[in-house]
Amino acid sequence: MPNIENEFIKITTKSQGAELTGIFTKKDNLNYLWNADPAYWGRHAPVLFPNVGKLIDNQYKVDNKVYELSQHGFARDMDFQLTEMKEDYINYELISSEHTLLKYPFQFSLNINYKIKNNTVFINYVVTNNDQKSMPFSIGAHPAFNIPLKEDETFEDYYLQFEEEEKLETIKLEGPYRSGKRELIGQNIKNLPLTRELFKDDALIFEKLNKNELTIRSKYHSNTIKVQFEGFPYVGIWTTQTAPFLCIEPWYGIADEIGPVKEMKNRLGIQILNPNETFTCTYSITVESD
């Protein structure tokens, strides 16, 4: 697993999915990223491309022709090429192939790079349309963090801190699909205590927060995990009912609403790239130790 490090942190990655696999603080050798224990969820921080969430019957259309894609797309399961590595920077690339064209009929390149500065990891997604036609796509992140971080703690000892007071209204799911309904979690929320009950219907999904910055904090110590995701229209917050992790997932895109199979270009949150255009987005993870 290629890794890069500085005096504050070390990160590890792997070529499958160009996935971030560890964020370790040098001060206490604590790994803040989920260990991908398959008993709960066997991933660390996958990229979601070319779709975020579940498609109706795993299907979508391009010019009325039906194609199939699994939930969150194929990029997370494909081998990327390591194209550049420096002391504080690493870049992976995935280029469309005969295999991907069967599922997604567009020529593209997807670069995922990681840069570290002090105790922050910057994750950058670069999507390029190499085709002669417009290319619809979604992209998102799915990092999971160890909660609790220390022994003798529980999941409920933590809370989510929002940078500004928020009206928290979650987009409701019915199974893996959007139900078309929303539920108010609360008004003027700055700190949201973490409980299992919050996730009884799967993920919380927030749209257009006042400030795209969330921090995971403990009631009992000052170790923190801050995720900043400027520009992303959606963020999912997810865990399973018993898992010792919490995901903070910035998204350009979202699962289908219950109904018929849709044209990809008409899906909610879809991005459209013209030929030879490039789309770039960045989010960051900052970890603090006691």
PDB file of C-alpha atoms in Angstrom:
ATOM      1  CA  MET A   1       0.000   0.000   0.000  1.00  0.00           C
ATOM      2  CA  PRO A   2       1.697   3.256  -1.118  1.00  0.00           C
ATOM      3  CA  ASN A   3       1.889   5.815   1.659  1.00  0.00           C
ATOM      4  CA  ILE A   4       2.955   9.415   2.098  1.00  0.00           C
ATOM      5  CA  GLU A   5       3.754  11.162   5.347  1.00  0.00           C
ATOM      6  CA  ASN A   6       4.983  14.312   7.033  1.00  0.00           C
ATOM      7  CA  GLU A   7       5.843  15.144  10.627  1.00  0.00           C
ATOM      8  CA  PHE A   8       2.175  15.154  11.648  1.00  0.00           C
ATOM      9  CA  ILE A   9       0.369  12.366   9.780  1.00  0.00           C
ATOM     10  CA  LYS A  10       0.805   9.357   7.533  1.00  0.00           C
ATOM     11  CA  ILE A  11      -1.758   8.143   5.005  1.00  0.00           C
ATOM     12  CA  THR A  12      -1.959   4.801   3.231  1.00  0.00           C
ATOM     13  CA  THR A  13      -3.720   4.087  -0.059  1.00  0.00           C
ATOM     14  CA  LYS A  14      -4.263   1.231  -2.488  1.00  0.00           C
ATOM     15  CA  SER A  15      -4.631   0.937  -6.256  1.00  0.00           C
ATOM     16  CA  GLN A  16      -8.008  -0.833  -6.074  1.00  0.00           C
ATOM     17  CA  GLY A  17     -10.450   2.021  -6.224  1.00  0.00           C
ATOM     18  CA  ALA A  18      -7.570   4.449  -5.560  1.00  0.00           C
ATOM     19  CA  GLU A  19      -8.865   4.135  -2.023  1.00  0.00           C
ATOM     20  CA  LEU A  20      -7.583   5.881   1.062  1.00  0.00           C
ATOM     21  CA  THR A  21      -7.003   3.118   3.623  1.00  0.00           C
ATOM     22  CA  GLY A  22      -5.535   4.827   6.681  1.00  0.00           C
ATOM     23  CA  ILE A  23      -4.950   8.209   8.341  1.00  0.00           C
ATOM     24  CA  PHE A  24      -2.479   7.902  11.200  1.00  0.00           C
ATOM     25  CA  THR A  25      -1.380  10.656  13.549  1.00  0.00           C
ATOM     26  CA  LYS A  26       2.333  10.583  14.368  1.00  0.00           C
ATOM     27  CA  LYS A  27       1.745  11.924  17.881  1.00  0.00           C
ATOM     28  CA  ASP A  28      -0.134   8.837  19.103  1.00  0.00           C
ATOM     29  CA  ASN A  29      -0.109   6.440  16.094  1.00  0.00           C
ATOM     30  CA  LEU A  30      -3.903   6.513  16.082  1.00  0.00           C
ATOM     31  CA  ASN A  31      -5.710   5.507  12.890  1.00  0.00           C
ATOM     32  CA  TYR A  32      -8.745   7.705  12.361  1.00  0.00           C
ATOM     33  CA  LEU A  33      -9.997   5.858   9.265  1.00  0.00           C
ATOM     34  CA  TRP A  34     -12.207   2.773   9.499  1.00  0.00           C
ATOM     35  CA  ASN A  35     -10.321  -0.538   9.153  1.00  0.00           C
ATOM     36  CA  ALA A  36     -12.781  -2.145   6.664  1.00  0.00           C
ATOM     37  CA  ASP A  37     -13.718  -5.023   8.951  1.00  0.00           C
ATOM     38  CA  PRO A  38     -16.063  -7.058   6.692  1.00  0.00           C
ATOM     39  CA  ALA A  39     -18.149  -8.073   9.693  1.00  0.00           C
ATOM     40  CA  TYR A  40     -19.588  -4.548   9.490  1.00  0.00           C
ATOM     41  CA  TRP A  41     -18.544  -2.942   6.175  1.00  0.00           C
ATOM     42  CA  GLY A  42     -15.545  -3.988   4.140  1.00  0.00           C
ATOM     43  CA  ARG A  43     -14.438  -0.625   2.773  1.00  0.00           C
ATOM     44  CA  HIS A  44     -12.476   2.377   4.034  1.00  0.00           C
ATOM     45  CA  ALA A  45     -13.241   5.400   1.849  1.00  0.00           C
ATOM     46  CA  PRO A  46     -14.418   4.434  -1.648  1.00  0.00           C
ATOM     47  CA  VAL A  47     -15.077   6.819  -4.531  1.00  0.00           C
ATOM     48  CA  LEU A  48     -18.605   6.759  -5.937  1.00  0.00           C
ATOM     49  CA  PHE A  49     -18.535   7.020  -9.760  1.00  0.00           C
ATOM     50  CA  PRO A  50     -20.226   7.302 -12.255  1.00  0.00           C
ATOM     51  CA  ASN A  51     -23.310   7.152 -10.028  1.00  0.00           C
ATOM     52  CA  VAL A  52     -23.978   8.026  -6.420  1.00  0.00           C
ATOM     53  CA  GLY A  53     -26.509   5.813  -4.691  1.00  0.00           C
ATOM     54  CA  LYS A  54     -28.871   3.237  -6.108  1.00  0.00           C
ATOM     55  CA  LEU A  55     -30.421   3.298  -9.573  1.00  0.00           C
ATOM     56  CA  ILE A  56     -33.945   1.951 -10.058  1.00  0.00           C
ATOM     57  CA  ASP A  57     -33.452  -1.799 -10.637  1.00  0.00           C
ATOM     58  CA  ASN A  58     -29.734  -0.978 -11.106  1.00  0.00           C
ATOM     59  CA  GLN A  59     -30.676   0.495 -14.499  1.00  0.00           C
ATOM     60  CA  TYR A  60     -30.528   3.810 -16.318  1.00  0.00           C
ATOM     61  CA  LYS A  61     -30.935   4.988 -19.894  1.00  0.00           C
ATOM     62  CA  VAL A  62     -28.812   6.828 -22.430  1.00  0.00           C
ATOM     63  CA  ASP A  63     -30.875   7.885 -25.454  1.00  0.00           C
ATOM     64  CA  ASN A  64     -33.500   5.313 -24.402  1.00  0.00           C
ATOM     65  CA  LYS A  65     -30.998   2.436 -24.379  1.00  0.00           C
ATOM     66  CA  VAL A  66     -30.888   0.652 -21.018  1.00  0.00           C
ATOM     67  CA  TYR A  67     -27.604   0.086 -19.172  1.00  0.00           C
ATOM     68  CA  GLU A  68     -26.869  -1.429 -15.778  1.00  0.00           C
ATOM     69  CA  LEU A  69     -24.779  -0.074 -12.915  1.00  0.00           C
ATOM     70  CA  SER A  70     -24.604  -1.318  -9.348  1.00  0.00           C
ATOM     71  CA  GLN A  71     -25.026   0.984  -6.362  1.00  0.00           C
ATOM     72  CA  HIS A  72     -22.322   3.685  -6.246  1.00  0.00           C
ATOM     73  CA  GLY A  73     -20.843   2.613  -9.608  1.00  0.00           C
ATOM     74  CA  PHE A  74     -17.812   0.614 -10.672  1.00  0.00           C
ATOM     75  CA  ALA A  75     -14.797   2.852  -9.982  1.00  0.00           C
ATOM     76  CA  ARG A  76     -14.440   1.732  -6.358  1.00  0.00           C
ATOM     77  CA  ASP A  77     -13.808  -1.859  -7.505  1.00  0.00           C
ATOM     78  CA  MET A  78     -11.403  -1.159 -10.380  1.00  0.00           C
ATOM     79  CA  ASP A  79      -7.614  -1.057 -10.416  1.00  0.00           C
ATOM     80  CA  PHE A  80      -6.265   2.451 -10.908  1.00  0.00           C
ATOM     81  CA  GLN A  81      -2.806   3.225 -12.267  1.00  0.00           C
ATOM     82  CA  LEU A  82      -0.399   4.969  -9.918  1.00  0.00           C
ATOM     83  CA  THR A  83       0.855   7.788 -12.154  1.00  0.00           C
ATOM     84  CA  GLU A  84       2.687  10.151  -9.805  1.00  0.00           C
ATOM     85  CA  MET A  85       4.075  10.040  -6.298  1.00  0.00           C
ATOM     86  CA  LYS A  86       5.954  12.678  -4.335  1.00  0.00           C
ATOM     87  CA  GLU A  87       6.799  13.122  -0.689  1.00  0.00           C
ATOM     88  CA  ASP A  88       3.424  14.738   0.056  1.00  0.00           C
ATOM     89  CA  TYR A  89       1.348  13.825  -3.010  1.00  0.00           C
ATOM     90  CA  ILE A  90       0.059  10.756  -4.830  1.00  0.00           C
ATOM     91  CA  ASN A  91      -2.101  10.449  -7.964  1.00  0.00           C
ATOM     92  CA  TYR A  92      -4.091   7.518  -9.366  1.00  0.00           C
ATOM     93  CA  GLU A  93      -5.786   7.339 -12.763  1.00  0.00           C
ATOM     94  CA  LEU A  94      -8.585   5.250 -14.251  1.00  0.00           C
ATOM     95  CA  ILE A  95      -9.239   5.407 -17.995  1.00  0.00           C
ATOM     96  CA  SER A  96     -12.358   4.067 -19.697  1.00  0.00           C
ATOM     97  CA  SER A  97     -12.034   0.695 -21.413  1.00  0.00           C
ATOM     98  CA  GLU A  98     -14.062  -1.867 -23.305  1.00  0.00           C
ATOM     99  CA  HIS A  99     -15.134  -3.199 -19.916  1.00  0.00           C
ATOM    100  CA  THR A 100     -16.433   0.151 -18.630  1.00  0.00           C
ATOM    101  CA  LEU A 101     -18.089   1.038 -21.947  1.00  0.00           C
ATOM    102  CA  LEU A 102     -20.430  -1.917 -21.565  1.00  0.00           C
ATOM    103  CA  LYS A 103     -21.757  -0.372 -18.344  1.00  0.00           C
ATOM    104  CA  TYR A 104     -21.237   3.301 -19.030  1.00  0.00           C
ATOM    105  CA  PRO A 105     -21.024   4.301 -22.738  1.00  0.00           C
ATOM    106  CA  PHE A 106     -18.641   7.239 -22.381  1.00  0.00           C
ATOM    107  CA  GLN A 107     -14.907   7.703 -22.811  1.00  0.00           C
ATOM    108  CA  PHE A 108     -13.492   9.285 -19.658  1.00  0.00           C
ATOM    109  CA  SER A 109     -10.550   9.575 -17.335  1.00  0.00           C
ATOM    110  CA  LEU A 110     -10.830   9.780 -13.564  1.00  0.00           C
ATOM    111  CA  ASN A 111      -7.896  10.981 -11.497  1.00  0.00           C
ATOM    112  CA  ILE A 112      -7.882  10.748  -7.722  1.00  0.00           C
ATOM    113  CA  ASN A 113      -5.058  12.401  -5.866  1.00  0.00           C
ATOM    114  CA  TYR A 114      -4.117  12.907  -2.246  1.00  0.00           C
ATOM    115  CA  LYS A 115      -2.022  15.721  -0.830  1.00  0.00           C
ATOM    116  CA  ILE A 116      -1.082  16.166   2.816  1.00  0.00           C
ATOM    117  CA  LYS A 117      -0.286  19.433   4.561  1.00  0.00           C
ATOM    118  CA  ASN A 118       0.285  19.499   8.310  1.00  0.00           C
ATOM    119  CA  ASN A 119      -2.531  17.352   9.737  1.00  0.00           C
ATOM    120  CA  THR A 120      -4.892  17.651   6.747  1.00  0.00           C
ATOM    121  CA  VAL A 121      -5.490  15.314   3.808  1.00  0.00           C
ATOM    122  CA  PHE A 122      -6.799  16.929   0.622  1.00  0.00           C
ATOM    123  CA  ILE A 123      -8.662  14.532  -1.671  1.00  0.00           C
ATOM    124  CA  ASN A 124      -9.105  15.743  -5.233  1.00  0.00           C
ATOM    125  CA  TYR A 125     -11.341  14.178  -7.930  1.00  0.00           C
ATOM    126  CA  VAL A 126     -10.726  15.106 -11.574  1.00  0.00           C
ATOM    127  CA  VAL A 127     -13.167  13.826 -14.223  1.00  0.00           C
ATOM    128  CA  THR A 128     -12.441  14.431 -17.921  1.00  0.00           C
ATOM    129  CA  ASN A 129     -14.804  13.762 -20.801  1.00  0.00           C
ATOM    130  CA  ASN A 130     -12.693  12.188 -23.556  1.00  0.00           C
ATOM    131  CA  ASP A 131     -15.738  11.514 -25.732  1.00  0.00           C
ATOM    132  CA  GLN A 132     -17.312  13.372 -28.641  1.00  0.00           C
ATOM    133  CA  LYS A 133     -20.647  13.729 -26.837  1.00  0.00           C
ATOM    134  CA  SER A 134     -21.839  15.220 -23.563  1.00  0.00           C
ATOM    135  CA  MET A 135     -21.186  12.976 -20.575  1.00  0.00           C
ATOM    136  CA  PRO A 136     -23.563  12.787 -17.575  1.00  0.00           C
ATOM    137  CA  PHE A 137     -22.119  11.518 -14.297  1.00  0.00           C
ATOM    138  CA  SER A 138     -22.212  11.750 -10.533  1.00  0.00           C
ATOM    139  CA  ILE A 139     -19.294  11.498  -8.143  1.00  0.00           C
ATOM    140  CA  GLY A 140     -18.996  11.299  -4.393  1.00  0.00           C
ATOM    141  CA  ALA A 141     -16.881  10.306  -1.419  1.00  0.00           C
ATOM    142  CA  HIS A 142     -17.611   7.706   1.270  1.00  0.00           C
ATOM    143  CA  PRO A 143     -14.953   7.939   4.021  1.00  0.00           C
ATOM    144  CA  ALA A 144     -15.664   6.079   7.263  1.00  0.00           C
ATOM    145  CA  PHE A 145     -14.107   7.070  10.579  1.00  0.00           C
ATOM    146  CA  ASN A 146     -13.468   5.022  13.701  1.00  0.00           C
ATOM    147  CA  ILE A 147     -16.085   5.922  16.291  1.00  0.00           C
ATOM    148  CA  PRO A 148     -15.260   5.450  19.082  1.00  0.00           C
ATOM    149  CA  LEU A 149     -11.611   6.384  18.692  1.00  0.00           C
ATOM    150  CA  LYS A 150     -10.516   5.189  22.128  1.00  0.00           C
ATOM    151  CA  GLU A 151     -11.187   2.245  24.400  1.00  0.00           C
ATOM    152  CA  ASP A 152     -13.880   2.467  27.068  1.00  0.00           C
ATOM    153  CA  GLU A 153     -15.988   4.782  24.884  1.00  0.00           C
ATOM    154  CA  THR A 154     -19.235   4.265  23.049  1.00  0.00           C
ATOM    155  CA  PHE A 155     -20.701   5.580  19.806  1.00  0.00           C
ATOM    156  CA  GLU A 156     -23.071   7.724  21.868  1.00  0.00           C
ATOM    157  CA  ASP A 157     -20.131   9.530  23.508  1.00  0.00           C
ATOM    158  CA  TYR A 158     -19.676  11.466  20.242  1.00  0.00           C
ATOM    159  CA  TYR A 159     -21.505  14.257  18.476  1.00  0.00           C
ATOM    160  CA  LEU A 160     -21.438  16.041  15.123  1.00  0.00           C
ATOM    161  CA  GLN A 161     -20.559  19.714  15.250  1.00  0.00           C
ATOM    162  CA  PHE A 162     -21.756  21.942  12.407  1.00  0.00           C
ATOM    163  CA  GLU A 163     -19.764  25.042  11.569  1.00  0.00           C
ATOM    164  CA  GLU A 164     -22.934  27.163  11.559  1.00  0.00           C
ATOM    165  CA  GLU A 165     -26.383  26.645  13.020  1.00  0.00           C
ATOM    166  CA  GLU A 166     -28.408  24.538  10.587  1.00  0.00           C
ATOM    167  CA  LYS A 167     -31.981  23.607   9.886  1.00  0.00           C
ATOM    168  CA  LEU A 168     -31.430  19.874   9.552  1.00  0.00           C
ATOM    169  CA  GLU A 169     -33.930  18.276   7.198  1.00  0.00           C
ATOM    170  CA  THR A 170     -33.044  14.818   5.933  1.00  0.00           C
ATOM    171  CA  ILE A 171     -34.058  13.465   2.535  1.00  0.00           C
ATOM    172  CA  LYS A 172     -35.912  10.274   3.416  1.00  0.00           C
ATOM    173  CA  LEU A 173     -35.126   6.880   1.948  1.00  0.00           C
ATOM    174  CA  GLU A 174     -37.455   3.970   1.320  1.00  0.00           C
ATOM    175  CA  GLY A 175     -35.111   1.026   1.042  1.00  0.00           C
ATOM    176  CA  PRO A 176     -32.206   2.288  -1.086  1.00  0.00           C
ATOM    177  CA  TYR A 177     -34.312   4.863  -2.971  1.00  0.00           C
ATOM    178  CA  ARG A 178     -35.518   8.361  -2.205  1.00  0.00           C
ATOM    179  CA  SER A 179     -39.120   8.297  -1.030  1.00  0.00           C
ATOM    180  CA  GLY A 180     -39.889  11.864  -2.105  1.00  0.00           C
ATOM    181  CA  LYS A 181     -40.314  12.885   1.549  1.00  0.00           C
ATOM    182  CA  ARG A 182     -38.214  14.856   4.009  1.00  0.00           C
ATOM    183  CA  GLU A 183     -38.019  14.770   7.794  1.00  0.00           C
ATOM    184  CA  LEU A 184     -37.062  17.631  10.068  1.00  0.00           C
ATOM    185  CA  ILE A 185     -34.348  16.631  12.551  1.00  0.00           C
ATOM    186  CA  GLY A 186     -34.233  20.019  14.238  1.00  0.00           C
ATOM    187  CA  GLN A 187     -33.919  23.794  13.901  1.00  0.00           C
ATOM    188  CA  ASN A 188     -30.866  25.911  14.700  1.00  0.00           C
ATOM    189  CA  ILE A 189     -28.701  22.835  15.282  1.00  0.00           C
ATOM    190  CA  LYS A 190     -24.998  23.360  15.998  1.00  0.00           C
ATOM    191  CA  ASN A 191     -24.245  20.093  17.819  1.00  0.00           C
ATOM    192  CA  LEU A 192     -26.024  16.831  16.932  1.00  0.00           C
ATOM    193  CA  PRO A 193     -25.572  13.998  19.480  1.00  0.00           C
ATOM    194  CA  LEU A 194     -24.904  10.670  17.775  1.00  0.00           C
ATOM    195  CA  THR A 195     -27.433   7.960  18.510  1.00  0.00           C
ATOM    196  CA  ARG A 196     -28.265   4.701  16.765  1.00  0.00           C
ATOM    197  CA  GLU A 197     -31.863   5.866  16.468  1.00  0.00           C
ATOM    198  CA  LEU A 198     -30.786   8.582  14.008  1.00  0.00           C
ATOM    199  CA  PHE A 199     -29.885   5.859  11.491  1.00  0.00           C
ATOM    200  CA  LYS A 200     -32.899   3.585  11.907  1.00  0.00           C
ATOM    201  CA  ASP A 201     -33.949   4.319   8.301  1.00  0.00           C
ATOM    202  CA  ASP A 202     -30.388   4.229   6.892  1.00  0.00           C
ATOM    203  CA  ALA A 203     -28.458   7.413   6.083  1.00  0.00           C
ATOM    204  CA  LEU A 204     -29.184  10.999   6.955  1.00  0.00           C
ATOM    205  CA  ILE A 205     -28.971  13.073   3.774  1.00  0.00           C
ATOM    206  CA  PHE A 206     -28.648  16.851   3.943  1.00  0.00           C
ATOM    207  CA  GLU A 207     -28.834  19.244   1.016  1.00  0.00           C
ATOM    208  CA  LYS A 208     -27.234  22.691   0.769  1.00  0.00           C
ATOM    209  CA  LEU A 209     -25.992  23.233   4.300  1.00  0.00           C
ATOM    210  CA  ASN A 210     -25.157  26.804   5.259  1.00  0.00           C
ATOM    211  CA  LYS A 211     -21.538  25.712   5.653  1.00  0.00           C
ATOM    212  CA  ASN A 212     -20.066  22.499   4.254  1.00  0.00           C
ATOM    213  CA  GLU A 213     -17.971  21.626   7.284  1.00  0.00           C
ATOM    214  CA  LEU A 214     -18.616  18.893   9.870  1.00  0.00           C
ATOM    215  CA  THR A 215     -16.536  17.865  12.866  1.00  0.00           C
ATOM    216  CA  ILE A 216     -16.795  14.634  14.837  1.00  0.00           C
ATOM    217  CA  ARG A 217     -16.138  15.349  18.521  1.00  0.00           C
ATOM    218  CA  SER A 218     -16.076  13.368  21.754  1.00  0.00           C
ATOM    219  CA  LYS A 219     -17.654  14.502  25.014  1.00  0.00           C
ATOM    220  CA  TYR A 220     -14.538  13.401  26.875  1.00  0.00           C
ATOM    221  CA  HIS A 221     -11.387  14.292  24.913  1.00  0.00           C
ATOM    222  CA  SER A 222     -10.142  16.683  22.239  1.00  0.00           C
ATOM    223  CA  ASN A 223      -9.385  14.253  19.384  1.00  0.00           C
ATOM    224  CA  THR A 224     -11.409  15.452  16.396  1.00  0.00           C
ATOM    225  CA  ILE A 225     -12.103  14.664  12.744  1.00  0.00           C
ATOM    226  CA  LYS A 226     -13.095  17.590  10.541  1.00  0.00           C
ATOM    227  CA  VAL A 227     -14.442  17.127   7.001  1.00  0.00           C
ATOM    228  CA  GLN A 228     -14.686  20.164   4.703  1.00  0.00           C
ATOM    229  CA  PHE A 229     -16.434  19.812   1.331  1.00  0.00           C
ATOM    230  CA  GLU A 230     -17.051  23.180  -0.249  1.00  0.00           C
ATOM    231  CA  GLY A 231     -19.261  23.054  -3.341  1.00  0.00           C
ATOM    232  CA  PHE A 232     -20.770  19.608  -2.786  1.00  0.00           C
ATOM    233  CA  PRO A 233     -24.597  19.930  -2.870  1.00  0.00           C
ATOM    234  CA  TYR A 234     -25.313  16.863  -0.706  1.00  0.00           C
ATOM    235  CA  VAL A 235     -23.769  15.130   2.266  1.00  0.00           C
ATOM    236  CA  GLY A 236     -24.734  11.712   3.589  1.00  0.00           C
ATOM    237  CA  ILE A 237     -24.145  10.658   7.205  1.00  0.00           C
ATOM    238  CA  TRP A 238     -24.232   6.887   7.629  1.00  0.00           C
ATOM    239  CA  THR A 239     -23.478   3.951   9.856  1.00  0.00           C
ATOM    240  CA  THR A 240     -25.036   0.539  10.435  1.00  0.00           C
ATOM    241  CA  GLN A 241     -26.989  -0.135  13.599  1.00  0.00           C
ATOM    242  CA  THR A 242     -24.061  -1.699  15.474  1.00  0.00           C
ATOM    243  CA  ALA A 243     -20.916  -0.620  13.591  1.00  0.00           C
ATOM    244  CA  PRO A 244     -18.104   1.303  15.340  1.00  0.00           C
ATOM    245  CA  PHE A 245     -17.747   3.870  12.557  1.00  0.00           C
ATOM    246  CA  LEU A 246     -19.405   6.944  11.082  1.00  0.00           C
ATOM    247  CA  CYS A 247     -19.315   7.986   7.428  1.00  0.00           C
ATOM    248  CA  ILE A 248     -19.397  11.598   6.257  1.00  0.00           C
ATOM    249  CA  GLU A 249     -20.082  11.456   2.513  1.00  0.00           C
ATOM    250  CA  PRO A 250     -19.907  14.551   0.280  1.00  0.00           C
ATOM    251  CA  TRP A 251     -21.825  13.953  -2.951  1.00  0.00           C
ATOM    252  CA  TYR A 252     -22.348  15.445  -6.383  1.00  0.00           C
ATOM    253  CA  GLY A 253     -25.394  13.253  -6.997  1.00  0.00           C
ATOM    254  CA  ILE A 254     -27.902  11.143  -5.107  1.00  0.00           C
ATOM    255  CA  ALA A 255     -29.937   7.923  -5.307  1.00  0.00           C
ATOM    256  CA  ASP A 256     -32.950   7.651  -7.600  1.00  0.00           C
ATOM    257  CA  GLU A 257     -36.436   8.459  -6.385  1.00  0.00           C
ATOM    258  CA  ILE A 258     -38.939   5.594  -6.471  1.00  0.00           C
ATOM    259  CA  GLY A 259     -40.429   5.399  -9.962  1.00  0.00           C
ATOM    260  CA  PRO A 260     -39.454   4.403 -13.510  1.00  0.00           C
ATOM    261  CA  VAL A 261     -35.925   3.898 -14.848  1.00  0.00           C
ATOM    262  CA  LYS A 262     -34.488   7.306 -15.747  1.00  0.00           C
ATOM    263  CA  GLU A 263     -32.295   8.827 -18.435  1.00  0.00           C
ATOM    264  CA  MET A 264     -28.914   9.387 -16.798  1.00  0.00           C
ATOM    265  CA  LYS A 265     -28.871  13.046 -17.850  1.00  0.00           C
ATOM    266  CA  ASN A 266     -32.190  13.616 -16.064  1.00  0.00           C
ATOM    267  CA  ARG A 267     -31.211  12.152 -12.676  1.00  0.00           C
ATOM    268  CA  LEU A 268     -31.242  14.515  -9.697  1.00  0.00           C
ATOM    269  CA  GLY A 269     -27.838  16.018  -8.972  1.00  0.00           C
ATOM    270  CA  ILE A 270     -26.290  14.850 -12.232  1.00  0.00           C
ATOM    271  CA  GLN A 271     -23.276  16.655 -13.680  1.00  0.00           C
ATOM    272  CA  ILE A 272     -22.893  17.190 -17.434  1.00  0.00           C
ATOM    273  CA  LEU A 273     -19.478  17.506 -19.078  1.00  0.00           C
ATOM    274  CA  ASN A 274     -19.117  18.658 -22.677  1.00  0.00           C
ATOM    275  CA  PRO A 275     -16.476  16.970 -24.869  1.00  0.00           C
ATOM    276  CA  ASN A 276     -12.923  17.603 -23.628  1.00  0.00           C
ATOM    277  CA  GLU A 277     -14.155  19.379 -20.506  1.00  0.00           C
ATOM    278  CA  THR A 278     -12.882  18.601 -17.002  1.00  0.00           C
ATOM    279  CA  PHE A 279     -14.706  18.638 -13.674  1.00  0.00           C
ATOM    280  CA  THR A 280     -12.769  18.995 -10.413  1.00  0.00           C
ATOM    281  CA  CYS A 281     -13.871  18.842  -6.789  1.00  0.00           C
ATOM    282  CA  THR A 282     -11.984  18.614  -3.510  1.00  0.00           C
ATOM    283  CA  TYR A 283     -12.761  17.701   0.056  1.00  0.00           C
ATOM    284  CA  SER A 284     -10.435  17.520   3.040  1.00  0.00           C
ATOM    285  CA  ILE A 285     -10.046  15.584   6.275  1.00  0.00           C
ATOM    286  CA  THR A 286      -8.272  17.191   9.233  1.00  0.00           C
ATOM    287  CA  VAL A 287      -7.412  15.095  12.299  1.00  0.00           C
ATOM    288  CA  GLU A 288      -6.436  16.462  15.710  1.00  0.00           C
ATOM    289  CA  SER A 289      -4.951  14.506  18.608  1.00  0.00           C
ATOM    290  CA  ASP A 290      -5.058  15.289  22.316  1.00  0.00           C
TER     291      ASP A 290
END
